[in-house]
C-alpha cells in the first residue's frame, strides 16, 4: 500500500470538509458536520458511507463485531471531531478504527476551531502501526505523530 495512491481522494475529502467548515462555521455539534460532510461529498460525486457498520479483523480472521465509523470513503476512514483541541485519545480512536478494519488511510478532522484542523495517517498492516503522513502523502516517523496539528483552512 502506497499512501500516495490515496492523494486524490484525500484531497477531495479535505476540500469538502473545508466547504462544510466555510458554510457552517465552527463549533457545531459533531453529528451536524457528519451529515453535512456526507452531503457535500455526494454533491461532489464522491461516494461515502456514514455511520455504517464495517467488519473488524483480528489477524486474518473476520470478527462478528462491527465498528461504526463517522464517514468512510472507499478505503479512507474519516474521523470527525468538534472539539477545542485534538488530543492523543482522538488519535487513538482513529488508530483503533484503522487497525480493526484494516483500512490503509485515516483522516482526523476537527471542526471545533475557527480554522479547520486535520491530520492524515497511514496504517501499515505488516507492522500494525499508524504513521502520520504529510499533505504529499509521505510517511513521517512515528515520533512525529503527536506533533502540532496542521491548519488546513483559515
Coordinates of N, CA, C and O in Angstrom, one line a residue:
X1 N 0.8 -1.2 0.0 CA 0.0 0.0 0.0 C 0.9 1.2 0.0 O 1.7 1.4 0.9
X2 N 0.7 2.1 -1.0 CA 1.4 3.3 -1.1 C 0.4 4.5 -0.7 O -0.6 4.6 -1.5
X3 N 0.6 5.2 0.3 CA -0.3 6.3 0.7 C -0.5 7.3 -0.5 O -1.6 7.9 -0.5
X4 N 0.5 7.4 -1.3 CA 0.3 8.4 -2.4 C -0.8 8.0 -3.4 O -1.4 8.8 -4.1
X5 N -1.2 6.7 -3.4 CA -2.3 6.2 -4.2 C -3.6 6.9 -3.8 O -4.6 6.9 -4.5
X6 N -3.7 7.4 -2.6 CA -4.9 8.0 -2.0 C -4.9 9.5 -2.0 O -5.8 10.1 -1.4
X7 N -3.9 10.1 -2.6 CA -3.7 11.5 -2.5 C -5.0 12.3 -3.1 O -5.5 13.2 -2.5
X8 N -5.5 11.8 -4.2 CA -6.6 12.5 -4.9 C -7.9 12.4 -4.0 O -8.6 13.4 -3.8
X9 N -8.2 11.2 -3.5 CA -9.4 11.1 -2.7 C -9.3 11.9 -1.4 O -10.2 12.5 -0.9
X10 N -8.1 11.9 -0.8 CA -7.9 12.6 0.4 C -8.1 14.1 0.2 O -8.7 14.8 0.9
X11 N -7.5 14.6 -1.0 CA -7.7 16.0 -1.4 C -9.2 16.3 -1.5 O -9.6 17.4 -1.1
X12 N -9.9 15.4 -2.1 CA -11.4 15.7 -2.3 C -12.1 15.7 -1.0 O -13.0 16.6 -0.8
X13 N -11.8 14.8 -0.1 CA -12.4 14.8 1.3 C -12.1 16.1 2.0 O -13.0 16.7 2.6
X14 N -10.8 16.5 2.0 CA -10.4 17.7 2.8 C -11.1 18.9 2.1 O -11.6 19.8 2.8
X15 N -11.2 19.0 0.8 CA -11.8 20.1 0.1 C -13.3 20.2 0.5 O -13.8 21.3 0.8
X16 N -14.0 19.0 0.6 CA -15.4 19.0 1.0 C -15.5 19.5 2.5 O -16.4 20.2 2.8
X17 N -14.6 19.0 3.3 CA -14.6 19.5 4.7 C -14.4 21.0 4.9 O -15.0 21.7 5.7
X18 N -13.5 21.5 4.0 CA -13.3 23.0 4.0 C -14.5 23.7 3.6 O -14.9 24.7 4.2
X19 N -15.3 23.2 2.6 CA -16.5 23.8 2.2 C -17.5 23.8 3.4 O -18.2 24.8 3.6
X20 N -17.7 22.6 4.0 CA -18.6 22.5 5.1 C -18.2 23.5 6.2 O -19.1 24.2 6.8
X21 N -17.0 23.6 6.6 CA -16.5 24.5 7.6 C -16.8 25.9 7.2 O -17.2 26.7 8.0
X22 N -16.6 26.2 6.0 CA -16.9 27.6 5.5 C -18.4 27.9 5.5 O -18.8 29.0 5.8
X23 N -19.2 26.9 5.3 CA -20.7 27.1 5.3 C -21.3 27.2 6.7 O -22.1 28.0 7.0
X24 N -20.8 26.3 7.5 CA -21.4 26.1 8.9 C -20.7 26.9 10.0 O -21.2 27.1 11.1
X25 N -19.4 27.2 9.7 CA -18.6 27.8 10.7 C -18.1 26.8 11.7 O -18.1 25.6 11.4
X26 N -17.6 27.2 12.8 CA -17.0 26.3 13.7 C -17.9 26.2 15.0 O -18.6 27.1 15.3
X27 N -17.7 25.0 15.7 CA -18.3 24.9 17.0 C -19.7 24.2 17.0 O -20.3 24.1 18.1
X28 N -20.2 23.7 15.8 CA -21.5 23.0 15.8 C -21.2 21.6 16.4 O -20.1 21.2 16.7
X29 N -22.3 20.9 16.7 CA -22.2 19.5 17.2 C -21.6 18.6 16.1 O -21.9 18.8 14.9
X30 N -20.9 17.6 16.5 CA -20.3 16.7 15.5 C -21.3 16.1 14.5 O -21.0 16.0 13.3
X31 N -22.5 15.6 15.0 CA -23.4 15.0 14.0 C -23.8 15.9 12.9 O -24.1 15.5 11.8
X32 N -23.8 17.2 13.2 CA -24.2 18.2 12.1 C -23.1 18.2 11.0 O -23.4 18.1 9.8
X33 N -21.9 18.2 11.4 CA -20.8 18.2 10.5 C -20.7 16.8 9.7 O -20.4 16.8 8.6
X34 N -21.0 15.8 10.5 CA -21.1 14.4 9.9 C -22.0 14.4 8.7 O -21.7 14.0 7.6
X35 N -23.2 14.8 8.9 CA -24.2 14.8 7.9 C -23.9 15.8 6.7 O -24.0 15.4 5.6
X36 N -23.5 17.0 7.1 CA -23.1 18.0 6.1 C -22.0 17.5 5.2 O -22.0 17.7 4.0
X37 N -20.9 16.9 5.8 CA -19.8 16.4 5.0 C -20.2 15.3 4.1 O -19.9 15.2 2.9
X38 N -21.1 14.4 4.6 CA -21.6 13.3 3.8 C -22.3 13.9 2.5 O -22.1 13.5 1.4
X39 N -23.2 14.9 2.8 CA -23.9 15.5 1.7 C -23.0 16.3 0.7 O -23.2 16.2 -0.5
X40 N -22.0 17.0 1.3 CA -21.1 17.7 0.4 C -20.3 16.7 -0.5 O -20.1 17.0 -1.7
X41 N -19.9 15.6 0.1 CA -19.2 14.6 -0.7 C -20.1 14.1 -1.8 O -19.7 13.9 -3.0
X42 N -21.4 13.8 -1.5 CA -22.3 13.3 -2.5 C -22.5 14.4 -3.6 O -22.5 14.1 -4.8
X43 N -22.6 15.7 -3.2 CA -22.7 16.8 -4.2 C -21.6 16.8 -5.1 O -21.7 17.2 -6.3
X44 N -20.4 16.4 -4.6 CA -19.2 16.4 -5.4 C -18.9 15.1 -6.2 O -17.9 14.9 -6.8
X45 N -19.9 14.2 -6.1 CA -19.8 12.9 -6.8 C -18.9 11.9 -6.2 O -18.4 11.0 -6.8
X46 N -18.7 12.1 -4.9 CA -17.8 11.2 -4.1 C -18.7 10.3 -3.2 O -19.4 10.8 -2.4
X47 N -18.7 9.0 -3.5 CA -19.5 8.0 -2.8 C -18.9 7.9 -1.4 O -17.7 7.7 -1.2
X48 N -19.7 8.0 -0.4 CA -19.3 7.8 1.0 C -20.4 7.1 1.8 O -21.6 7.2 1.4
X49 N -20.0 6.5 2.9 CA -20.9 5.9 3.8 C -20.7 6.6 5.1 O -19.6 6.9 5.5
X50 N -21.8 6.8 5.8 CA -21.7 7.4 7.1 C -22.4 6.6 8.2 O -23.5 6.0 7.9
X51 N -21.8 6.4 9.3 CA -22.3 5.7 10.4 C -22.6 4.2 10.0 O -23.5 3.6 10.5
X52 N -21.9 3.7 9.0 CA -22.1 2.3 8.6 C -21.2 1.4 9.4 O -20.1 1.7 9.7
X53 N -21.8 0.2 9.6 CA -21.0 -0.8 10.3 C -20.0 -1.5 9.4 O -20.4 -2.0 8.3
X54 N -18.8 -1.5 9.8 CA -17.7 -2.2 9.0 C -17.2 -3.4 9.7 O -17.1 -3.4 11.0
X55 N -16.8 -4.4 9.0 CA -16.3 -5.6 9.7 C -14.9 -5.3 10.3 O -14.2 -4.5 9.9
X56 N -14.7 -6.0 11.4 CA -13.4 -5.9 12.1 C -12.6 -7.2 11.9 O -13.2 -8.3 11.7
X57 N -11.3 -7.1 12.0 CA -10.4 -8.2 11.8 C -9.5 -8.4 13.0 O -9.0 -7.4 13.6
X58 N -9.2 -9.6 13.3 CA -8.2 -10.0 14.2 C -7.2 -10.9 13.4 O -7.6 -12.0 13.0
X59 N -6.0 -10.4 13.2 CA -5.0 -11.0 12.4 C -5.7 -11.2 11.0 O -6.1 -10.2 10.4
X60 N -5.9 -12.4 10.5 CA -6.5 -12.6 9.2 C -8.0 -13.1 9.4 O -8.6 -13.4 8.4
X61 N -8.5 -13.0 10.6 CA -9.9 -13.5 10.8 C -10.9 -12.4 10.9 O -10.6 -11.4 11.6
X62 N -12.0 -12.5 10.1 CA -13.0 -11.5 10.3 C -13.8 -11.8 11.5 O -14.2 -13.0 11.8
X63 N -14.1 -10.8 12.3 CA -14.8 -11.0 13.6 C -16.3 -10.7 13.4 O -16.7 -10.1 12.4
X64 N -17.1 -11.2 14.3 CA -18.5 -10.9 14.2 C -18.8 -9.4 14.6 O -19.7 -8.9 14.1
X65 N -17.9 -8.9 15.4 CA -18.0 -7.5 15.9 C -17.9 -6.5 14.7 O -17.0 -6.8 13.8
X66 N -18.7 -5.5 14.6 CA -18.5 -4.5 13.6 C -18.3 -3.2 14.3 O -18.5 -3.0 15.5
X67 N -17.8 -2.2 13.6 CA -17.5 -0.9 14.1 C -18.2 0.1 13.3 O -18.2 0.1 12.0
X68 N -18.7 1.2 13.9 CA -19.3 2.3 13.2 C -18.3 3.4 13.0 O -17.8 3.9 14.0
X69 N -18.1 3.8 11.8 CA -17.2 4.8 11.5 C -18.0 6.1 11.2 O -19.1 6.0 10.7
X70 N -17.4 7.3 11.5 CA -18.1 8.5 11.1 C -18.4 8.5 9.6 O -19.6 8.6 9.2
X71 N -17.4 8.5 8.8 CA -17.5 8.5 7.4 C -16.4 7.6 6.8 O -15.3 7.7 7.2
X72 N -16.8 6.8 5.8 CA -15.8 6.0 5.1 C -16.0 6.3 3.6 O -17.1 6.3 3.1
X73 N -14.9 6.6 3.0 CA -14.8 6.9 1.5 C -13.9 5.9 0.9 O -12.7 6.0 1.0
X74 N -14.4 4.8 0.4 CA -13.6 3.7 -0.2 C -12.8 3.1 1.0 O -13.3 2.6 1.9
X75 N -11.4 3.2 0.9 CA -10.5 2.7 1.9 C -10.0 3.7 2.9 O -9.1 3.5 3.6
X76 N -10.7 4.9 2.9 CA -10.3 6.0 3.8 C -11.3 6.2 4.9 O -12.5 6.4 4.6
X77 N -10.9 6.1 6.1 CA -11.7 6.3 7.3 C -11.6 7.8 7.7 O -10.5 8.3 7.8
X78 N -12.7 8.4 7.9 CA -12.7 9.9 8.3 C -13.3 9.9 9.7 O -14.5 9.6 9.8
X79 N -12.5 10.3 10.6 CA -13.0 10.5 12.0 C -13.2 12.0 12.2 O -12.2 12.8 12.1
X80 N -14.4 12.4 12.6 CA -14.7 13.8 12.8 C -14.8 14.2 14.2 O -15.2 13.4 15.1
X81 N -14.3 15.4 14.5 CA -14.4 15.9 15.9 C -14.9 17.4 15.8 O -14.7 18.0 14.8
X82 N -15.5 17.8 16.9 CA -15.8 19.2 17.0 C -15.4 19.6 18.5 O -16.3 19.7 19.3
X83 N -14.1 19.8 18.6 CA -13.5 20.0 20.0 C -12.6 21.1 20.0 O -12.1 21.6 18.9
X84 N -12.3 21.7 21.1 CA -11.4 22.8 21.3 C -10.0 22.4 20.8 O -9.3 23.2 20.2
X85 N -9.6 21.2 21.1 CA -8.2 20.7 20.8 C -8.2 19.2 20.6 O -8.8 18.5 21.3
X86 N -7.5 18.8 19.5 CA -7.3 17.3 19.3 C -6.3 16.8 20.4 O -5.3 17.5 20.6
X87 N -6.6 15.7 20.9 CA -5.7 15.1 22.0 C -5.4 13.7 21.6 O -6.0 13.1 20.7
X88 N -4.4 13.1 22.2 CA -4.0 11.7 21.9 C -5.1 10.7 21.9 O -5.1 9.8 21.1
X89 N -6.1 10.9 22.7 CA -7.2 9.9 22.7 C -8.0 10.0 21.4 O -8.5 8.9 21.0
X90 N -8.1 11.1 20.7 CA -8.7 11.2 19.4 C -7.9 10.4 18.4 O -8.5 9.7 17.5
X91 N -6.6 10.6 18.4 CA -5.8 9.8 17.5 C -5.9 8.3 17.8 O -6.0 7.5 16.8
X92 N -5.9 7.9 19.0 CA -6.0 6.5 19.4 C -7.3 5.9 18.9 O -7.3 4.8 18.4
X93 N -8.4 6.7 18.9 CA -9.7 6.2 18.4 C -9.5 5.9 16.9 O -10.0 4.9 16.4
X94 N -8.9 6.9 16.1 CA -8.7 6.7 14.7 C -7.8 5.5 14.5 O -8.1 4.6 13.6
X95 N -6.8 5.4 15.2 CA -5.8 4.2 15.0 C -6.5 2.9 15.3 O -6.3 1.9 14.6
X96 N -7.4 2.9 16.3 CA -8.1 1.6 16.6 C -9.1 1.3 15.4 O -9.2 0.1 15.0
X97 N -9.7 2.3 14.8 CA -10.6 2.1 13.7 C -9.7 1.5 12.5 O -10.2 0.5 11.9
X98 N -8.6 2.0 12.3 CA -7.7 1.6 11.2 C -7.3 0.1 11.4 O -7.3 -0.7 10.5
X99 N -6.8 -0.1 12.6 CA -6.3 -1.5 12.9 C -7.4 -2.5 12.8 O -7.2 -3.6 12.4
X100 N -8.6 -2.2 13.4 CA -9.7 -3.2 13.4 C -10.3 -3.4 12.0 O -10.7 -4.5 11.7
X101 N -10.3 -2.4 11.1 CA -10.9 -2.6 9.8 C -9.9 -2.8 8.7 O -10.3 -3.2 7.6
X102 N -8.6 -2.7 9.0 CA -7.5 -2.8 8.1 C -7.6 -1.8 6.9 O -7.0 -2.1 5.9
X103 N -8.2 -0.7 7.1 CA -8.3 0.4 6.1 C -6.9 1.1 6.2 O -6.3 1.3 7.2
X104 N -6.4 1.4 5.0 CA -5.0 1.9 5.0 C -4.8 3.4 5.3 O -3.7 3.8 5.6
X105 N -5.9 4.2 5.2 CA -5.7 5.7 5.4 C -6.8 6.2 6.3 O -8.0 5.8 6.2
X106 N -6.4 7.1 7.2 CA -7.3 7.7 8.1 C -7.1 9.2 8.2 O -6.0 9.7 8.1
X107 N -8.2 9.9 8.2 CA -8.2 11.4 8.4 C -8.9 11.7 9.7 O -10.0 11.2 10.0
X108 N -8.3 12.6 10.5 CA -8.8 13.1 11.7 C -9.1 14.6 11.5 O -8.1 15.3 11.3
X109 N -10.4 15.0 11.4 CA -10.7 16.3 11.0 C -11.5 17.0 12.2 O -12.5 16.4 12.7
X110 N -11.0 18.1 12.6 CA -11.6 18.9 13.7 C -12.3 20.2 13.2 O -11.6 21.1 12.7
X111 N -13.6 20.2 13.4 CA -14.4 21.4 13.1 C -14.6 22.4 14.3 O -15.3 23.4 14.2
X112 N -14.0 22.1 15.4 CA -14.2 22.8 16.6 C -13.4 24.0 16.8 O -13.4 24.6 17.9
X113 N -12.6 24.4 15.8 CA -11.8 25.6 15.9 C -12.2 26.6 14.8 O -12.8 26.2 13.8
X114 N -11.8 27.8 14.9 CA -12.0 28.8 13.9 C -11.4 28.4 12.6 O -12.0 28.7 11.5
X115 N -10.3 27.8 12.6 CA -9.6 27.2 11.4 C -9.8 25.7 11.5 O -9.6 25.0 12.5
X116 N -10.2 25.1 10.3 CA -10.4 23.7 10.2 C -9.0 23.0 10.5 O -8.0 23.5 10.0
X117 N -9.0 21.9 11.3 CA -7.7 21.2 11.6 C -7.9 19.8 11.0 O -8.9 19.2 11.0
X118 N -6.7 19.3 10.6 CA -6.8 17.9 10.1 C -5.4 17.2 10.2 O -4.4 17.9 10.2
X119 N -5.5 15.9 10.4 CA -4.3 15.1 10.4 C -4.5 13.9 9.5 O -5.7 13.4 9.4
X120 N -3.5 13.5 8.8 CA -3.6 12.3 7.9 C -2.7 11.2 8.4 O -1.6 11.5 8.8
X121 N -3.2 10.0 8.4 CA -2.5 8.8 8.9 C -2.5 7.7 7.9 O -3.5 7.5 7.2
X122 N -1.5 6.9 7.9 CA -1.4 5.6 7.1 C -1.3 4.5 8.1 O -0.6 4.6 9.1
X123 N -2.0 3.4 7.8 CA -1.9 2.2 8.6 C -1.1 1.2 7.8 O -1.5 0.9 6.7
X124 N -0.1 0.6 8.4 CA 0.7 -0.4 7.8 C 0.4 -1.7 8.4 O 0.7 -2.0 9.6
X125 N -0.3 -2.6 7.6 CA -0.8 -3.9 8.1 C 0.4 -4.7 8.6 O 0.3 -5.4 9.7
X126 N 1.5 -4.8 7.9 CA 2.6 -5.6 8.2 C 3.2 -5.4 9.6 O 3.7 -6.3 10.3
X127 N 3.2 -4.1 10.0 CA 3.8 -3.8 11.3 C 2.7 -3.4 12.3 O 3.0 -3.2 13.5
X128 N 1.5 -3.3 11.9 CA 0.3 -2.9 12.8 C 0.5 -1.5 13.4 O 0.2 -1.3 14.5
X129 N 1.2 -0.6 12.6 CA 1.5 0.7 13.1 C 0.7 1.8 12.2 O 0.5 1.6 11.0
X130 N 0.5 2.9 12.9 CA -0.1 4.1 12.2 C 1.0 5.2 12.2 O 1.6 5.4 13.2
X131 N 1.1 5.8 11.0 CA 2.1 6.8 10.8 C 1.4 8.1 10.3 O 0.6 8.0 9.4
X132 N 1.9 9.2 10.9 CA 1.5 10.5 10.4 C 2.0 10.6 8.9 O 3.1 10.2 8.6
X133 N 1.2 11.2 8.1 CA 1.6 11.4 6.7 C 1.4 12.9 6.4 O 0.5 13.5 6.9
X134 N 2.3 13.5 5.6 CA 2.1 14.9 5.2 C 1.2 15.1 4.1 O 0.6 14.1 3.6
X135 N 1.0 16.3 3.7 CA 0.0 16.6 2.6 C 0.3 16.1 1.3 O -0.5 15.9 0.4
X136 N 1.6 15.7 1.1 CA 2.0 15.0 -0.1 C 1.9 13.5 0.0 O 2.3 12.8 -0.9
X137 N 1.4 13.0 1.2 CA 1.2 11.6 1.5 C 2.4 10.9 1.7 O 2.5 9.7 1.5
X138 N 3.5 11.5 2.2 CA 4.7 10.9 2.6 C 4.7 10.5 4.0 O 4.2 11.2 4.9
X139 N 5.1 9.2 4.3 CA 5.2 8.8 5.7 C 6.1 9.6 6.5 O 7.3 9.8 6.1
X140 N 5.7 10.0 7.7 CA 6.6 10.6 8.6 C 6.9 9.6 9.8 O 6.2 8.6 9.9
X141 N 8.0 9.8 10.5 CA 8.4 8.9 11.5 C 7.4 8.9 12.7 O 6.8 10.0 13.0
X142 N 7.2 7.8 13.4 CA 6.2 7.7 14.4 C 6.4 8.7 15.5 O 5.4 9.2 16.1
X143 N 7.6 9.2 15.8 CA 7.8 10.1 16.9 C 7.2 11.5 16.6 O 7.0 12.3 17.4
X144 N 6.8 11.7 15.3 CA 6.2 13.0 14.9 C 4.7 12.9 15.0 O 4.0 13.8 14.7
X145 N 4.1 11.7 15.3 CA 2.7 11.5 15.3 C 2.0 12.5 16.2 O 0.8 12.8 16.0
X146 N 2.6 13.0 17.3 CA 1.9 13.9 18.2 C 2.3 15.3 18.0 O 2.1 16.2 18.8
X147 N 3.0 15.6 16.9 CA 3.3 17.0 16.6 C 2.1 17.9 16.5 O 1.0 17.4 16.4
X148 N 2.3 19.1 16.4 CA 1.2 20.1 16.3 C 0.3 19.8 15.1 O 0.8 19.4 14.0
X149 N -1.0 20.0 15.3 CA -2.0 19.8 14.3 C -1.8 20.8 13.1 O -1.5 21.9 13.3
X150 N -2.0 20.3 11.9 CA -1.9 21.1 10.7 C -3.2 21.9 10.5 O -4.3 21.3 10.7
X151 N -3.1 23.2 10.3 CA -4.2 24.0 10.0 C -4.5 23.8 8.5 O -3.6 24.1 7.7
X152 N -5.7 23.3 8.1 CA -5.9 23.1 6.7 C -6.8 24.1 6.0 O -7.1 24.0 4.9
X153 N -7.4 25.0 6.8 CA -8.3 26.0 6.3 C -8.3 27.2 7.2 O -8.4 27.0 8.4
X154 N -8.1 28.4 6.7 CA -8.2 29.6 7.6 C -9.5 30.3 7.4 O -10.1 30.2 6.4

